[in-house]
mmCIF file with all atom_site columns, C-alpha atoms in Angstrom:
data_model
loop_
_atom_site.group_PDB
_atom_site.id
_atom_site.type_symbol
_atom_site.label_atom_id
_atom_site.label_alt_id
_atom_site.label_comp_id
_atom_site.label_asym_id
_atom_site.label_entity_id
_atom_site.label_seq_id
_atom_site.pdbx_PDB_ins_code
_atom_site.Cartn_x
_atom_site.Cartn_y
_atom_site.Cartn_z
_atom_site.occupancy
_atom_site.B_iso_or_equiv
_atom_site.pdbx_formal_charge
_atom_site.auth_seq_id
_atom_site.auth_comp_id
_atom_site.auth_asym_id
_atom_site.auth_atom_id
_atom_site.pdbx_PDB_model_num
ATOM 1   C CA . MET A 1 1   ? -14.316 3.091   4.913   1.00 0.00 ? 264 MET A CA 1
ATOM 2   C CA . GLU A 1 2   ? -13.918 5.275   7.616   1.00 0.00 ? 265 GLU A CA 1
ATOM 3   C CA . SER A 1 3   ? -12.466 8.777   7.939   1.00 0.00 ? 266 SER A CA 1
ATOM 4   C CA . GLU A 1 4   ? -10.330 7.788   10.825  1.00 0.00 ? 267 GLU A CA 1
ATOM 5   C CA . LYS A 1 5   ? -8.883  4.638   9.215   1.00 0.00 ? 268 LYS A CA 1
ATOM 6   C CA . VAL A 1 6   ? -7.883  7.033   6.021   1.00 0.00 ? 269 VAL A CA 1
ATOM 7   C CA . ILE A 1 7   ? -6.604  9.740   8.263   1.00 0.00 ? 270 ILE A CA 1
ATOM 8   C CA . LEU A 1 8   ? -4.219  7.080   9.978   1.00 0.00 ? 271 LEU A CA 1
ATOM 9   C CA . ALA A 1 9   ? -3.119  5.345   6.509   1.00 0.00 ? 272 ALA A CA 1
ATOM 10  C CA . LEU A 1 10  ? -2.618  9.070   5.532   1.00 0.00 ? 273 LEU A CA 1
ATOM 11  C CA . ALA A 1 11  ? -0.513  9.886   8.388   1.00 0.00 ? 274 ALA A CA 1
ATOM 12  C CA . ALA A 1 12  ? 0.884   6.431   8.427   1.00 0.00 ? 275 ALA A CA 1
ATOM 13  C CA . LEU A 1 13  ? 2.653   7.662   4.659   1.00 0.00 ? 276 LEU A CA 1
ATOM 14  C CA . ALA A 1 14  ? 3.274   11.193  4.989   1.00 0.00 ? 277 ALA A CA 1
ATOM 15  C CA . GLN A 1 15  ? 6.854   10.262  6.369   1.00 0.00 ? 278 GLN A CA 1
ATOM 16  C CA . SER A 1 16  ? 9.342   9.256   4.010   1.00 0.00 ? 279 SER A CA 1
ATOM 17  C CA . THR A 1 17  ? 11.050  6.406   5.463   1.00 0.00 ? 280 THR A CA 1
ATOM 18  C CA . ARG A 1 18  ? 7.533   4.920   6.095   1.00 0.00 ? 281 ARG A CA 1
ATOM 19  C CA . LEU A 1 19  ? 6.631   5.870   2.704   1.00 0.00 ? 282 LEU A CA 1
ATOM 20  C CA . ASP A 1 20  ? 9.831   4.110   1.589   1.00 0.00 ? 283 ASP A CA 1
ATOM 21  C CA . VAL A 1 21  ? 9.042   1.222   3.269   1.00 0.00 ? 284 VAL A CA 1
ATOM 22  C CA . PHE A 1 22  ? 5.784   0.692   1.651   1.00 0.00 ? 285 PHE A CA 1
ATOM 23  C CA . ARG A 1 23  ? 7.196   1.605   -1.428  1.00 0.00 ? 286 ARG A CA 1
ATOM 24  C CA . LEU A 1 24  ? 10.141  -1.199  -1.169  1.00 0.00 ? 287 LEU A CA 1
ATOM 25  C CA . LEU A 1 25  ? 7.285   -4.018  -0.176  1.00 0.00 ? 288 LEU A CA 1
ATOM 26  C CA . THR A 1 26  ? 4.744   -3.165  -2.934  1.00 0.00 ? 289 THR A CA 1
ATOM 27  C CA . LYS A 1 27  ? 8.148   -3.555  -5.134  1.00 0.00 ? 290 LYS A CA 1
ATOM 28  C CA . HIS A 1 28  ? 8.531   -7.164  -3.019  1.00 0.00 ? 291 HIS A CA 1
ATOM 29  C CA . GLU A 1 29  ? 4.576   -8.226  -3.532  1.00 0.00 ? 292 GLU A CA 1
ATOM 30  C CA . PRO A 1 30  ? 3.800   -10.925 -2.998  1.00 0.00 ? 293 PRO A CA 1
ATOM 31  C CA . ASP A 1 31  ? 6.576   -13.092 -1.152  1.00 0.00 ? 294 ASP A CA 1
ATOM 32  C CA . GLY A 1 32  ? 7.260   -9.653  1.267   1.00 0.00 ? 295 GLY A CA 1
ATOM 33  C CA . LEU A 1 33  ? 10.668  -9.094  2.945   1.00 0.00 ? 296 LEU A CA 1
ATOM 34  C CA . ALA A 1 34  ? 11.828  -9.498  6.399   1.00 0.00 ? 297 ALA A CA 1
ATOM 35  C CA . ALA A 1 35  ? 12.347  -6.514  9.012   1.00 0.00 ? 298 ALA A CA 1
ATOM 36  C CA . GLY A 1 36  ? 16.199  -6.941  8.484   1.00 0.00 ? 299 GLY A CA 1
ATOM 37  C CA . ASP A 1 37  ? 16.315  -6.905  4.446   1.00 0.00 ? 300 ASP A CA 1
ATOM 38  C CA . ILE A 1 38  ? 14.266  -3.884  4.857   1.00 0.00 ? 301 ILE A CA 1
ATOM 39  C CA . ALA A 1 39  ? 16.547  -2.052  7.550   1.00 0.00 ? 302 ALA A CA 1
ATOM 40  C CA . LYS A 1 40  ? 19.369  -3.058  5.045   1.00 0.00 ? 303 LYS A CA 1
ATOM 41  C CA . ALA A 1 41  ? 17.649  -2.340  2.036   1.00 0.00 ? 304 ALA A CA 1
ATOM 42  C CA . LEU A 1 42  ? 16.970  1.576   3.398   1.00 0.00 ? 305 LEU A CA 1
ATOM 43  C CA . ALA A 1 43  ? 19.791  1.749   5.407   1.00 0.00 ? 306 ALA A CA 1
ATOM 44  C CA . VAL A 1 44  ? 17.965  2.342   8.576   1.00 0.00 ? 307 VAL A CA 1
ATOM 45  C CA . PRO A 1 45  ? 18.837  0.921   12.269  1.00 0.00 ? 308 PRO A CA 1
ATOM 46  C CA . GLN A 1 46  ? 16.687  -1.983  12.482  1.00 0.00 ? 309 GLN A CA 1
ATOM 47  C CA . ASN A 1 47  ? 15.156  -0.014  16.060  1.00 0.00 ? 310 ASN A CA 1
ATOM 48  C CA . THR A 1 48  ? 13.909  2.721   13.994  1.00 0.00 ? 311 THR A CA 1
ATOM 49  C CA . MET A 1 49  ? 12.763  0.289   11.275  1.00 0.00 ? 312 MET A CA 1
ATOM 50  C CA . SER A 1 50  ? 10.601  -1.708  14.049  1.00 0.00 ? 313 SER A CA 1
ATOM 51  C CA . SER A 1 51  ? 9.061   1.633   15.103  1.00 0.00 ? 314 SER A CA 1
ATOM 52  C CA . HIS A 1 52  ? 8.302   2.345   11.505  1.00 0.00 ? 315 HIS A CA 1
ATOM 53  C CA . LEU A 1 53  ? 6.507   -0.769  10.783  1.00 0.00 ? 316 LEU A CA 1
ATOM 54  C CA . ALA A 1 54  ? 4.663   -0.875  13.966  1.00 0.00 ? 317 ALA A CA 1
ATOM 55  C CA . ILE A 1 55  ? 2.981   2.525   12.326  1.00 0.00 ? 318 ILE A CA 1
ATOM 56  C CA . LEU A 1 56  ? 2.414   1.424   8.949   1.00 0.00 ? 319 LEU A CA 1
ATOM 57  C CA . SER A 1 57  ? 1.008   -2.273  10.569  1.00 0.00 ? 320 SER A CA 1
ATOM 58  C CA . ARG A 1 58  ? -1.609  -0.256  12.813  1.00 0.00 ? 321 ARG A CA 1
ATOM 59  C CA . ALA A 1 59  ? -2.788  1.863   9.927   1.00 0.00 ? 322 ALA A CA 1
ATOM 60  C CA . GLY A 1 60  ? -3.296  -1.257  8.109   1.00 0.00 ? 323 GLY A CA 1
ATOM 61  C CA . LEU A 1 61  ? -1.252  -0.996  5.201   1.00 0.00 ? 324 LEU A CA 1
ATOM 62  C CA . VAL A 1 62  ? 1.196   -3.766  6.403   1.00 0.00 ? 325 VAL A CA 1
ATOM 63  C CA . THR A 1 63  ? 1.294   -7.410  7.122   1.00 0.00 ? 326 THR A CA 1
ATOM 64  C CA . ALA A 1 64  ? 3.574   -9.108  9.136   1.00 0.00 ? 327 ALA A CA 1
ATOM 65  C CA . ARG A 1 65  ? 4.516   -12.839 9.466   1.00 0.00 ? 328 ARG A CA 1
ATOM 66  C CA . ARG A 1 66  ? 6.518   -15.268 11.236  1.00 0.00 ? 329 ARG A CA 1
ATOM 67  C CA . ILE A 1 67  ? 8.378   -17.170 9.182   1.00 0.00 ? 330 ILE A CA 1
ATOM 68  C CA . SER A 1 68  ? 11.223  -19.133 11.463  1.00 0.00 ? 331 SER A CA 1
ATOM 69  C CA . ARG A 1 69  ? 12.657  -16.874 13.468  1.00 0.00 ? 332 ARG A CA 1
ATOM 70  C CA . SER A 1 70  ? 12.081  -14.016 10.531  1.00 0.00 ? 333 SER A CA 1
ATOM 71  C CA . ILE A 1 71  ? 9.511   -11.515 10.783  1.00 0.00 ? 334 ILE A CA 1
ATOM 72  C CA . VAL A 1 72  ? 8.105   -11.094 6.973   1.00 0.00 ? 335 VAL A CA 1
ATOM 73  C CA . TYR A 1 73  ? 6.117   -7.732  6.394   1.00 0.00 ? 336 TYR A CA 1
ATOM 74  C CA . ARG A 1 74  ? 3.652   -7.215  3.108   1.00 0.00 ? 337 ARG A CA 1
ATOM 75  C CA . THR A 1 75  ? 1.495   -4.647  1.899   1.00 0.00 ? 338 THR A CA 1
ATOM 76  C CA . ASP A 1 76  ? -1.912  -4.984  2.623   1.00 0.00 ? 339 ASP A CA 1
ATOM 77  C CA . LEU A 1 77  ? -2.544  -3.601  -1.102  1.00 0.00 ? 340 LEU A CA 1
ATOM 78  C CA . LYS A 1 78  ? -6.633  -4.154  -0.530  1.00 0.00 ? 341 LYS A CA 1
ATOM 79  C CA . ALA A 1 79  ? -6.413  -1.577  2.166   1.00 0.00 ? 342 ALA A CA 1
ATOM 80  C CA . PHE A 1 80  ? -4.293  0.571   0.002   1.00 0.00 ? 343 PHE A CA 1
ATOM 81  C CA . GLN A 1 81  ? -6.771  0.426   -2.632  1.00 0.00 ? 344 GLN A CA 1
ATOM 82  C CA . ALA A 1 82  ? -9.351  1.380   0.047   1.00 0.00 ? 345 ALA A CA 1
ATOM 83  C CA . VAL A 1 83  ? -7.398  4.333   0.806   1.00 0.00 ? 346 VAL A CA 1
ATOM 84  C CA . VAL A 1 84  ? -7.420  5.598   -2.563  1.00 0.00 ? 347 VAL A CA 1
ATOM 85  C CA . LEU A 1 85  ? -10.853 4.652   -3.598  1.00 0.00 ? 348 LEU A CA 1
ATOM 86  C CA . PHE A 1 86  ? -12.204 6.586   -0.529  1.00 0.00 ? 349 PHE A CA 1
ATOM 87  C CA . MET A 1 87  ? -10.061 9.531   -1.232  1.00 0.00 ? 350 MET A CA 1
ATOM 88  C CA . LEU A 1 88  ? -12.080 9.447   -4.747  1.00 0.00 ? 351 LEU A CA 1
ATOM 89  C CA . ARG A 1 89  ? -15.245 8.723   -4.280  1.00 0.00 ? 352 ARG A CA 1
ATOM 90  C CA . ASP A 1 90  ? -15.477 11.356  -1.358  1.00 0.00 ? 353 ASP A CA 1
ATOM 91  C CA . CYS A 1 91  ? -13.532 14.182  -3.130  1.00 0.00 ? 354 CYS A CA 1
ATOM 92  C CA . CYS A 1 92  ? -15.287 13.803  -6.256  1.00 0.00 ? 355 CYS A CA 1
ATOM 93  C CA . ASP A 1 93  ? -18.981 13.604  -5.220  1.00 0.00 ? 356 ASP A CA 1
ATOM 94  C CA . GLY A 1 94  ? -19.851 11.755  -8.165  1.00 0.00 ? 357 GLY A CA 1
ATOM 95  C CA . ARG A 1 95  ? -18.824 14.447  -10.759 1.00 0.00 ? 358 ARG A CA 1
ATOM 96  C CA . PRO A 1 96  ? -16.609 12.106  -13.528 1.00 0.00 ? 359 PRO A CA 1
ATOM 97  C CA . GLU A 1 97  ? -15.153 15.911  -14.896 1.00 0.00 ? 360 GLU A CA 1
ATOM 98  C CA . ILE A 1 98  ? -12.989 15.693  -11.293 1.00 0.00 ? 361 ILE A CA 1
ATOM 99  C CA . CYS A 1 99  ? -12.472 11.780  -11.471 1.00 0.00 ? 362 CYS A CA 1
ATOM 100 C CA . GLY A 1 100 ? -12.144 11.638  -14.692 1.00 0.00 ? 363 GLY A CA 1
ATOM 101 C CA . PRO A 1 101 ? -8.812  13.066  -15.610 1.00 0.00 ? 364 PRO A CA 1
ATOM 102 C CA . LEU A 1 102 ? -7.256  11.202  -12.567 1.00 0.00 ? 365 LEU A CA 1
ATOM 103 C CA . ILE A 1 103 ? -8.247  8.193   -13.666 1.00 0.00 ? 366 ILE A CA 1
ATOM 104 C CA . GLU A 1 104 ? -6.849  8.564   -17.367 1.00 0.00 ? 367 GLU A CA 1
ATOM 105 C CA . ASP A 1 105 ? -3.580  9.706   -15.972 1.00 0.00 ? 368 ASP A CA 1
ATOM 106 C CA . LEU A 1 106 ? -4.102  5.985   -13.828 1.00 0.00 ? 369 LEU A CA 1
ATOM 107 C CA . THR A 1 107 ? -4.717  3.725   -17.038 1.00 0.00 ? 370 THR A CA 1
ATOM 108 C CA . PRO A 1 108 ? -1.222  3.920   -18.554 1.00 0.00 ? 371 PRO A CA 1
ATOM 109 C CA . CYS A 1 109 ? 0.839   3.076   -15.695 1.00 0.00 ? 372 CYS A CA 1
ATOM 110 C CA . CYS A 1 110 ? -1.341  0.434   -14.493 1.00 0.00 ? 373 CYS A CA 1
ATOM 111 C CA . PRO A 1 111 ? -4.122  -0.711  -17.335 1.00 0.00 ? 374 PRO A CA 1
ATOM 112 C CA . PRO A 1 112 ? -6.872  -2.697  -16.380 1.00 0.00 ? 375 PRO A CA 1
ATOM 113 C CA . LYS A 1 113 ? -6.377  -6.556  -16.949 1.00 0.00 ? 376 LYS A CA 1
ATOM 114 C CA . THR A 1 114 ? -8.707  -7.557  -19.881 1.00 0.00 ? 377 THR A CA 1
ATOM 115 C CA . ARG A 1 115 ? -10.991 -10.550 -19.178 1.00 0.00 ? 378 ARG A CA 1
ATOM 116 C CA . ARG A 1 116 ? -10.250 -13.701 -21.020 1.00 0.00 ? 379 ARG A CA 1
ATOM 117 C CA . LYS A 1 117 ? -13.461 -14.673 -23.211 1.00 0.00 ? 380 LYS A CA 1
ATOM 118 C CA . ALA A 1 118 ? -15.371 -18.210 -22.542 1.00 0.00 ? 381 ALA A CA 1
ATOM 119 C CA . HIS A 1 119 ? -15.071 -20.609 -25.248 1.00 0.00 ? 382 HIS A CA 1
ATOM 120 C CA . VAL A 1 120 ? -18.802 -21.776 -25.965 1.00 0.00 ? 383 VAL A CA 1
#
């Protein structure tokens, strides 16, 4: 991932309403939420919410899909993962003593999926 994309994503999340939107949409994965529902849930005027959603979309953190008369937004979790991995890899510079404690802190929150063994 390029530094410019990471900067754009981090800048988009560096505002309280947009961070709240991202967190709300992440909680509603994989279905997403309509723009009006997001505005209501966060008590933000719809025109203001449209601006926030546009910024998050340009940063690649959310996607939009028209369903009938609604526009449904979802988080792009792969894009967010790319930002986080860029930060970890770039900042740790291959030094496990730096990233190891961070990864350990994440593990109780988000344990890796166990793979099922194939029957032979």
